[in-house]
């Protein structure tokens, strides 16, 4: 993801959002929640046409779902700690 992100023309902003979301998922899998959330913020900021209906129904939802999944995962772990 890093190499592809480094050499990506601005006109391919949807690809950038997709790559950042993918990198966020990999970071979550590696327990790097801070890096993952930073990537999700970058993905949201990279959306040049966030009001585009196709973007709103696909990539935007994907970025939001990953962020919510992270928050839900954190909440579930906190609840589980209460029972131990």
mmCIF file of N, CA and C in Angstrom, residues 1-83:
data_model
loop_
_atom_site.group_PDB
_atom_site.id
_atom_site.type_symbol
_atom_site.label_atom_id
_atom_site.label_comp_id
_atom_site.label_asym_id
_atom_site.label_seq_id
_atom_site.Cartn_x
_atom_site.Cartn_y
_atom_site.Cartn_z
ATOM 1 N N UNK A 1 0.818 -1.202 0.000
ATOM 2 C CA UNK A 1 0.000 0.000 0.000
ATOM 3 C C UNK A 1 0.860 1.263 0.000
ATOM 4 N N UNK A 2 1.955 1.226 0.759
ATOM 5 C CA UNK A 2 2.785 2.429 0.871
ATOM 6 C C UNK A 2 3.350 2.868 -0.470
ATOM 7 N N UNK A 3 3.854 1.914 -1.249
ATOM 8 C CA UNK A 3 4.447 2.257 -2.542
ATOM 9 C C UNK A 3 3.387 2.797 -3.497
ATOM 10 N N UNK A 4 2.231 2.180 -3.513
ATOM 11 C CA UNK A 4 1.158 2.639 -4.395
ATOM 12 C C UNK A 4 0.665 4.025 -3.988
ATOM 13 N N UNK A 5 0.585 4.279 -2.706
ATOM 14 C CA UNK A 5 0.134 5.593 -2.224
ATOM 15 C C UNK A 5 1.143 6.691 -2.533
ATOM 16 N N UNK A 6 2.405 6.347 -2.554
ATOM 17 C CA UNK A 6 3.455 7.348 -2.771
ATOM 18 C C UNK A 6 3.443 7.906 -4.188
ATOM 19 N N UNK A 7 2.985 7.119 -5.150
ATOM 20 C CA UNK A 7 3.056 7.531 -6.552
ATOM 21 C C UNK A 7 1.669 7.501 -7.194
ATOM 22 N N UNK A 8 0.708 8.113 -6.552
ATOM 23 C CA UNK A 8 -0.669 8.076 -7.036
ATOM 24 C C UNK A 8 -1.114 9.470 -7.458
ATOM 25 N N UNK A 9 -1.467 9.645 -8.733
ATOM 26 C CA UNK A 9 -1.929 10.962 -9.186
ATOM 27 C C UNK A 9 -3.216 11.375 -8.462
ATOM 28 N N UNK A 10 -3.408 12.658 -8.277
ATOM 29 C CA UNK A 10 -4.571 13.188 -7.556
ATOM 30 C C UNK A 10 -5.888 12.785 -8.198
ATOM 31 N N UNK A 11 -5.890 12.590 -9.518
ATOM 32 C CA UNK A 11 -7.140 12.227 -10.199
ATOM 33 C C UNK A 11 -7.642 10.837 -9.790
ATOM 34 N N UNK A 12 -6.777 10.050 -9.173
ATOM 35 C CA UNK A 12 -7.158 8.704 -8.716
ATOM 36 C C UNK A 12 -7.464 8.703 -7.219
ATOM 37 N N UNK A 13 -8.219 9.686 -6.780
ATOM 38 C CA UNK A 13 -8.495 9.840 -5.355
ATOM 39 C C UNK A 13 -9.288 8.671 -4.782
ATOM 40 N N UNK A 14 -10.168 8.061 -5.580
ATOM 41 C CA UNK A 14 -10.913 6.910 -5.067
ATOM 42 C C UNK A 14 -9.980 5.737 -4.772
ATOM 43 N N UNK A 15 -8.992 5.561 -5.611
ATOM 44 C CA UNK A 15 -8.006 4.499 -5.376
ATOM 45 C C UNK A 15 -7.244 4.796 -4.086
ATOM 46 N N UNK A 16 -6.923 6.053 -3.866
ATOM 47 C CA UNK A 16 -6.213 6.432 -2.643
ATOM 48 C C UNK A 16 -7.056 6.098 -1.413
ATOM 49 N N UNK A 17 -8.342 6.423 -1.465
ATOM 50 C CA UNK A 17 -9.235 6.108 -0.349
ATOM 51 C C UNK A 17 -9.256 4.603 -0.111
ATOM 52 N N UNK A 18 -9.355 3.846 -1.185
ATOM 53 C CA UNK A 18 -9.391 2.391 -1.079
ATOM 54 C C UNK A 18 -8.104 1.829 -0.477
ATOM 55 N N UNK A 19 -6.969 2.317 -0.922
ATOM 56 C CA UNK A 19 -5.679 1.854 -0.393
ATOM 57 C C UNK A 19 -5.506 2.223 1.079
ATOM 58 N N UNK A 20 -5.935 3.412 1.443
ATOM 59 C CA UNK A 20 -5.833 3.822 2.851
ATOM 60 C C UNK A 20 -6.734 2.968 3.741
ATOM 61 N N UNK A 21 -7.916 2.646 3.244
ATOM 62 C CA UNK A 21 -8.815 1.767 4.001
ATOM 63 C C UNK A 21 -8.188 0.380 4.164
ATOM 64 N N UNK A 22 -7.591 -0.130 3.097
ATOM 65 C CA UNK A 22 -6.937 -1.439 3.165
ATOM 66 C C UNK A 22 -5.779 -1.415 4.159
ATOM 67 N N UNK A 23 -4.988 -0.351 4.110
ATOM 68 C CA UNK A 23 -3.866 -0.256 5.043
ATOM 69 C C UNK A 23 -4.364 -0.155 6.483
ATOM 70 N N UNK A 24 -5.480 0.534 6.685
ATOM 71 C CA UNK A 24 -6.068 0.620 8.023
ATOM 72 C C UNK A 24 -6.466 -0.764 8.526
ATOM 73 N N UNK A 25 -7.044 -1.563 7.658
ATOM 74 C CA UNK A 25 -7.417 -2.925 8.053
ATOM 75 C C UNK A 25 -6.191 -3.751 8.424
ATOM 76 N N UNK A 26 -5.130 -3.624 7.656
ATOM 77 C CA UNK A 26 -3.889 -4.344 7.967
ATOM 78 C C UNK A 26 -3.307 -3.864 9.292
ATOM 79 N N UNK A 27 -3.383 -2.581 9.525
ATOM 80 C CA UNK A 27 -2.868 -2.051 10.801
ATOM 81 C C UNK A 27 -3.699 -2.536 11.981
ATOM 82 N N UNK A 28 -5.010 -2.615 11.799
ATOM 83 C CA UNK A 28 -5.855 -3.155 12.866
ATOM 84 C C UNK A 28 -5.488 -4.612 13.152
ATOM 85 N N UNK A 29 -5.230 -5.362 12.094
ATOM 86 C CA UNK A 29 -4.843 -6.758 12.253
ATOM 87 C C UNK A 29 -3.516 -6.895 12.986
ATOM 88 N N UNK A 30 -2.681 -5.871 12.891
ATOM 89 C CA UNK A 30 -1.381 -5.859 13.575
ATOM 90 C C UNK A 30 -1.442 -5.137 14.915
ATOM 91 N N UNK A 31 -2.652 -4.855 15.383
ATOM 92 C CA UNK A 31 -2.872 -4.161 16.661
ATOM 93 C C UNK A 31 -2.315 -2.744 16.685
ATOM 94 N N UNK A 32 -2.312 -2.091 15.533
ATOM 95 C CA UNK A 32 -1.890 -0.694 15.446
ATOM 96 C C UNK A 32 -3.126 0.173 15.248
ATOM 97 N N UNK A 33 -3.909 0.310 16.306
ATOM 98 C CA UNK A 33 -5.163 1.056 16.219
ATOM 99 C C UNK A 33 -4.935 2.530 15.914
ATOM 100 N N UNK A 34 -3.901 3.104 16.479
ATOM 101 C CA UNK A 34 -3.603 4.519 16.239
ATOM 102 C C UNK A 34 -3.301 4.761 14.766
ATOM 103 N N UNK A 35 -2.463 3.923 14.188
ATOM 104 C CA UNK A 35 -2.143 4.047 12.764
ATOM 105 C C UNK A 35 -3.350 3.809 11.886
ATOM 106 N N UNK A 36 -4.192 2.862 12.283
ATOM 107 C CA UNK A 36 -5.397 2.560 11.512
ATOM 108 C C UNK A 36 -6.344 3.748 11.503
ATOM 109 N N UNK A 37 -6.557 4.336 12.654
ATOM 110 C CA UNK A 37 -7.459 5.492 12.717
ATOM 111 C C UNK A 37 -6.882 6.678 11.952
ATOM 112 N N UNK A 38 -5.568 6.832 11.973
ATOM 113 C CA UNK A 38 -4.933 7.901 11.182
ATOM 114 C C UNK A 38 -5.166 7.666 9.694
ATOM 115 N N UNK A 39 -5.049 6.414 9.250
ATOM 116 C CA UNK A 39 -5.306 6.103 7.841
ATOM 117 C C UNK A 39 -6.763 6.361 7.468
ATOM 118 N N UNK A 40 -7.675 6.035 8.368
ATOM 119 C CA UNK A 40 -9.088 6.287 8.089
ATOM 120 C C UNK A 40 -9.370 7.790 7.996
ATOM 121 N N UNK A 41 -8.715 8.569 8.824
ATOM 122 C CA UNK A 41 -8.841 10.032 8.726
ATOM 123 C C UNK A 41 -8.292 10.532 7.398
ATOM 124 N N UNK A 42 -7.146 9.994 6.992
ATOM 125 C CA UNK A 42 -6.564 10.374 5.695
ATOM 126 C C UNK A 42 -7.476 9.973 4.548
ATOM 127 N N UNK A 43 -8.094 8.814 4.658
ATOM 128 C CA UNK A 43 -9.009 8.347 3.611
ATOM 129 C C UNK A 43 -10.193 9.295 3.484
ATOM 130 N N UNK A 44 -10.762 9.701 4.604
ATOM 131 C CA UNK A 44 -11.890 10.629 4.567
ATOM 132 C C UNK A 44 -11.465 11.977 3.984
ATOM 133 N N UNK A 45 -10.272 12.417 4.328
ATOM 134 C CA UNK A 45 -9.774 13.697 3.809
ATOM 135 C C UNK A 45 -9.452 13.625 2.320
ATOM 136 N N UNK A 46 -9.099 12.448 1.820
ATOM 137 C CA UNK A 46 -8.728 12.293 0.411
ATOM 138 C C UNK A 46 -9.934 12.290 -0.517
ATOM 139 N N UNK A 47 -11.112 12.153 0.032
ATOM 140 C CA UNK A 47 -12.326 12.097 -0.787
ATOM 141 C C UNK A 47 -12.594 13.468 -1.394
ATOM 142 N N UNK A 48 -12.255 13.615 -2.666
ATOM 143 C CA UNK A 48 -12.418 14.898 -3.336
ATOM 144 C C UNK A 48 -13.857 15.175 -3.726
ATOM 145 N N UNK A 49 -14.632 14.124 -3.904
ATOM 146 C CA UNK A 49 -16.034 14.285 -4.284
ATOM 147 C C UNK A 49 -16.899 13.448 -3.343
ATOM 148 N N UNK A 50 -16.851 13.790 -2.082
ATOM 149 C CA UNK A 50 -17.562 13.008 -1.066
ATOM 150 C C UNK A 50 -19.067 13.000 -1.288
ATOM 151 N N UNK A 51 -19.580 13.963 -2.034
ATOM 152 C CA UNK A 51 -21.018 14.002 -2.291
ATOM 153 C C UNK A 51 -21.421 13.156 -3.493
ATOM 154 N N UNK A 52 -20.470 12.558 -4.186
ATOM 155 C CA UNK A 52 -20.754 11.678 -5.310
ATOM 156 C C UNK A 52 -21.565 10.475 -4.807
ATOM 157 N N UNK A 53 -22.736 10.211 -5.397
ATOM 158 C CA UNK A 53 -23.581 9.122 -4.900
ATOM 159 C C UNK A 53 -22.894 7.757 -4.926
ATOM 160 N N UNK A 54 -22.095 7.500 -5.935
ATOM 161 C CA UNK A 54 -21.394 6.215 -6.007
ATOM 162 C C UNK A 54 -20.358 6.093 -4.892
ATOM 163 N N UNK A 55 -19.671 7.180 -4.614
ATOM 164 C CA UNK A 55 -18.709 7.176 -3.512
ATOM 165 C C UNK A 55 -19.446 6.988 -2.182
ATOM 166 N N UNK A 56 -20.528 7.707 -2.005
ATOM 167 C CA UNK A 56 -21.279 7.656 -0.742
ATOM 168 C C UNK A 56 -21.823 6.261 -0.461
ATOM 169 N N UNK A 57 -22.177 5.512 -1.519
ATOM 170 C CA UNK A 57 -22.748 4.182 -1.325
ATOM 171 C C UNK A 57 -21.708 3.080 -1.254
ATOM 172 N N UNK A 58 -20.445 3.415 -1.486
ATOM 173 C CA UNK A 58 -19.450 2.346 -1.487
ATOM 174 C C UNK A 58 -18.255 2.670 -0.596
ATOM 175 N N UNK A 59 -17.305 3.406 -1.113
ATOM 176 C CA UNK A 59 -16.081 3.666 -0.358
ATOM 177 C C UNK A 59 -16.328 4.407 0.947
ATOM 178 N N UNK A 60 -17.193 5.377 0.918
ATOM 179 C CA UNK A 60 -17.485 6.128 2.134
ATOM 180 C C UNK A 60 -18.037 5.206 3.222
ATOM 181 N N UNK A 61 -18.949 4.333 2.827
ATOM 182 C CA UNK A 61 -19.490 3.369 3.792
ATOM 183 C C UNK A 61 -18.402 2.434 4.304
ATOM 184 N N UNK A 62 -17.530 2.002 3.402
ATOM 185 C CA UNK A 62 -16.450 1.103 3.807
ATOM 186 C C UNK A 62 -15.536 1.730 4.839
ATOM 187 N N UNK A 63 -15.180 2.980 4.641
ATOM 188 C CA UNK A 63 -14.330 3.685 5.605
ATOM 189 C C UNK A 63 -15.062 3.819 6.941
ATOM 190 N N UNK A 64 -16.335 4.180 6.882
ATOM 191 C CA UNK A 64 -17.129 4.316 8.114
ATOM 192 C C UNK A 64 -17.273 2.992 8.839
ATOM 193 N N UNK A 65 -17.502 1.912 8.091
ATOM 194 C CA UNK A 65 -17.665 0.597 8.716
ATOM 195 C C UNK A 65 -16.399 0.156 9.427
ATOM 196 N N UNK A 66 -15.257 0.401 8.813
ATOM 197 C CA UNK A 66 -13.999 0.012 9.454
ATOM 198 C C UNK A 66 -13.804 0.809 10.740
ATOM 199 N N UNK A 67 -14.088 2.100 10.711
ATOM 200 C CA UNK A 67 -13.948 2.924 11.917
ATOM 201 C C UNK A 67 -14.913 2.461 13.002
ATOM 202 N N UNK A 68 -16.139 2.172 12.625
ATOM 203 C CA UNK A 68 -17.126 1.705 13.610
ATOM 204 C C UNK A 68 -16.765 0.326 14.134
ATOM 205 N N UNK A 69 -16.254 -0.530 13.258
ATOM 206 C CA UNK A 69 -15.827 -1.866 13.669
ATOM 207 C C UNK A 69 -14.741 -1.754 14.722
ATOM 208 N N UNK A 70 -13.821 -0.844 14.510
ATOM 209 C CA UNK A 70 -12.740 -0.633 15.477
ATOM 210 C C UNK A 70 -13.311 -0.185 16.821
ATOM 211 N N UNK A 71 -14.236 0.754 16.782
ATOM 212 C CA UNK A 71 -14.838 1.237 18.028
ATOM 213 C C UNK A 71 -15.632 0.130 18.705
ATOM 214 N N UNK A 72 -16.359 -0.655 17.928
ATOM 215 C CA UNK A 72 -17.141 -1.755 18.502
ATOM 216 C C UNK A 72 -16.215 -2.804 19.089
ATOM 217 N N UNK A 73 -15.117 -3.098 18.402
ATOM 218 C CA UNK A 73 -14.152 -4.081 18.888
ATOM 219 C C UNK A 73 -13.576 -3.621 20.221
ATOM 220 N N UNK A 74 -13.237 -2.357 20.313
ATOM 221 C CA UNK A 74 -12.694 -1.807 21.551
ATOM 222 C C UNK A 74 -13.726 -1.895 22.678
ATOM 223 N N UNK A 75 -14.972 -1.559 22.363
ATOM 224 C CA UNK A 75 -16.030 -1.619 23.377
ATOM 225 C C UNK A 75 -16.253 -3.054 23.849
ATOM 226 N N UNK A 76 -16.209 -4.006 22.938
ATOM 227 C CA UNK A 76 -16.406 -5.407 23.320
ATOM 228 C C UNK A 76 -15.275 -5.892 24.225
ATOM 229 N N UNK A 77 -14.057 -5.492 23.936
ATOM 230 C CA UNK A 77 -12.936 -5.892 24.800
ATOM 231 C C UNK A 77 -13.079 -5.270 26.178
ATOM 232 N N UNK A 78 -13.532 -4.021 26.242
ATOM 233 C CA UNK A 78 -13.711 -3.376 27.544
ATOM 234 C C UNK A 78 -14.794 -4.077 28.347
ATOM 235 N N UNK A 79 -15.865 -4.478 27.675
ATOM 236 C CA UNK A 79 -16.925 -5.211 28.370
ATOM 237 C C UNK A 79 -16.415 -6.561 28.859
ATOM 238 N N UNK A 80 -15.629 -7.239 28.027
ATOM 239 C CA UNK A 80 -15.112 -8.554 28.397
ATOM 240 C C UNK A 80 -14.194 -8.453 29.614
ATOM 241 N N UNK A 81 -13.441 -7.363 29.721
ATOM 242 C CA UNK A 81 -12.547 -7.191 30.875
ATOM 243 C C UNK A 81 -13.337 -7.078 32.174
ATOM 244 N N UNK A 82 -14.519 -6.528 32.114
ATOM 245 C CA UNK A 82 -15.344 -6.397 33.313
ATOM 246 C C UNK A 82 -15.737 -7.757 33.877
ATOM 247 N N UNK A 83 -15.798 -8.765 33.019
ATOM 248 C CA UNK A 83 -16.236 -10.089 33.452
ATOM 249 C C UNK A 83 -15.094 -10.946 33.945
#
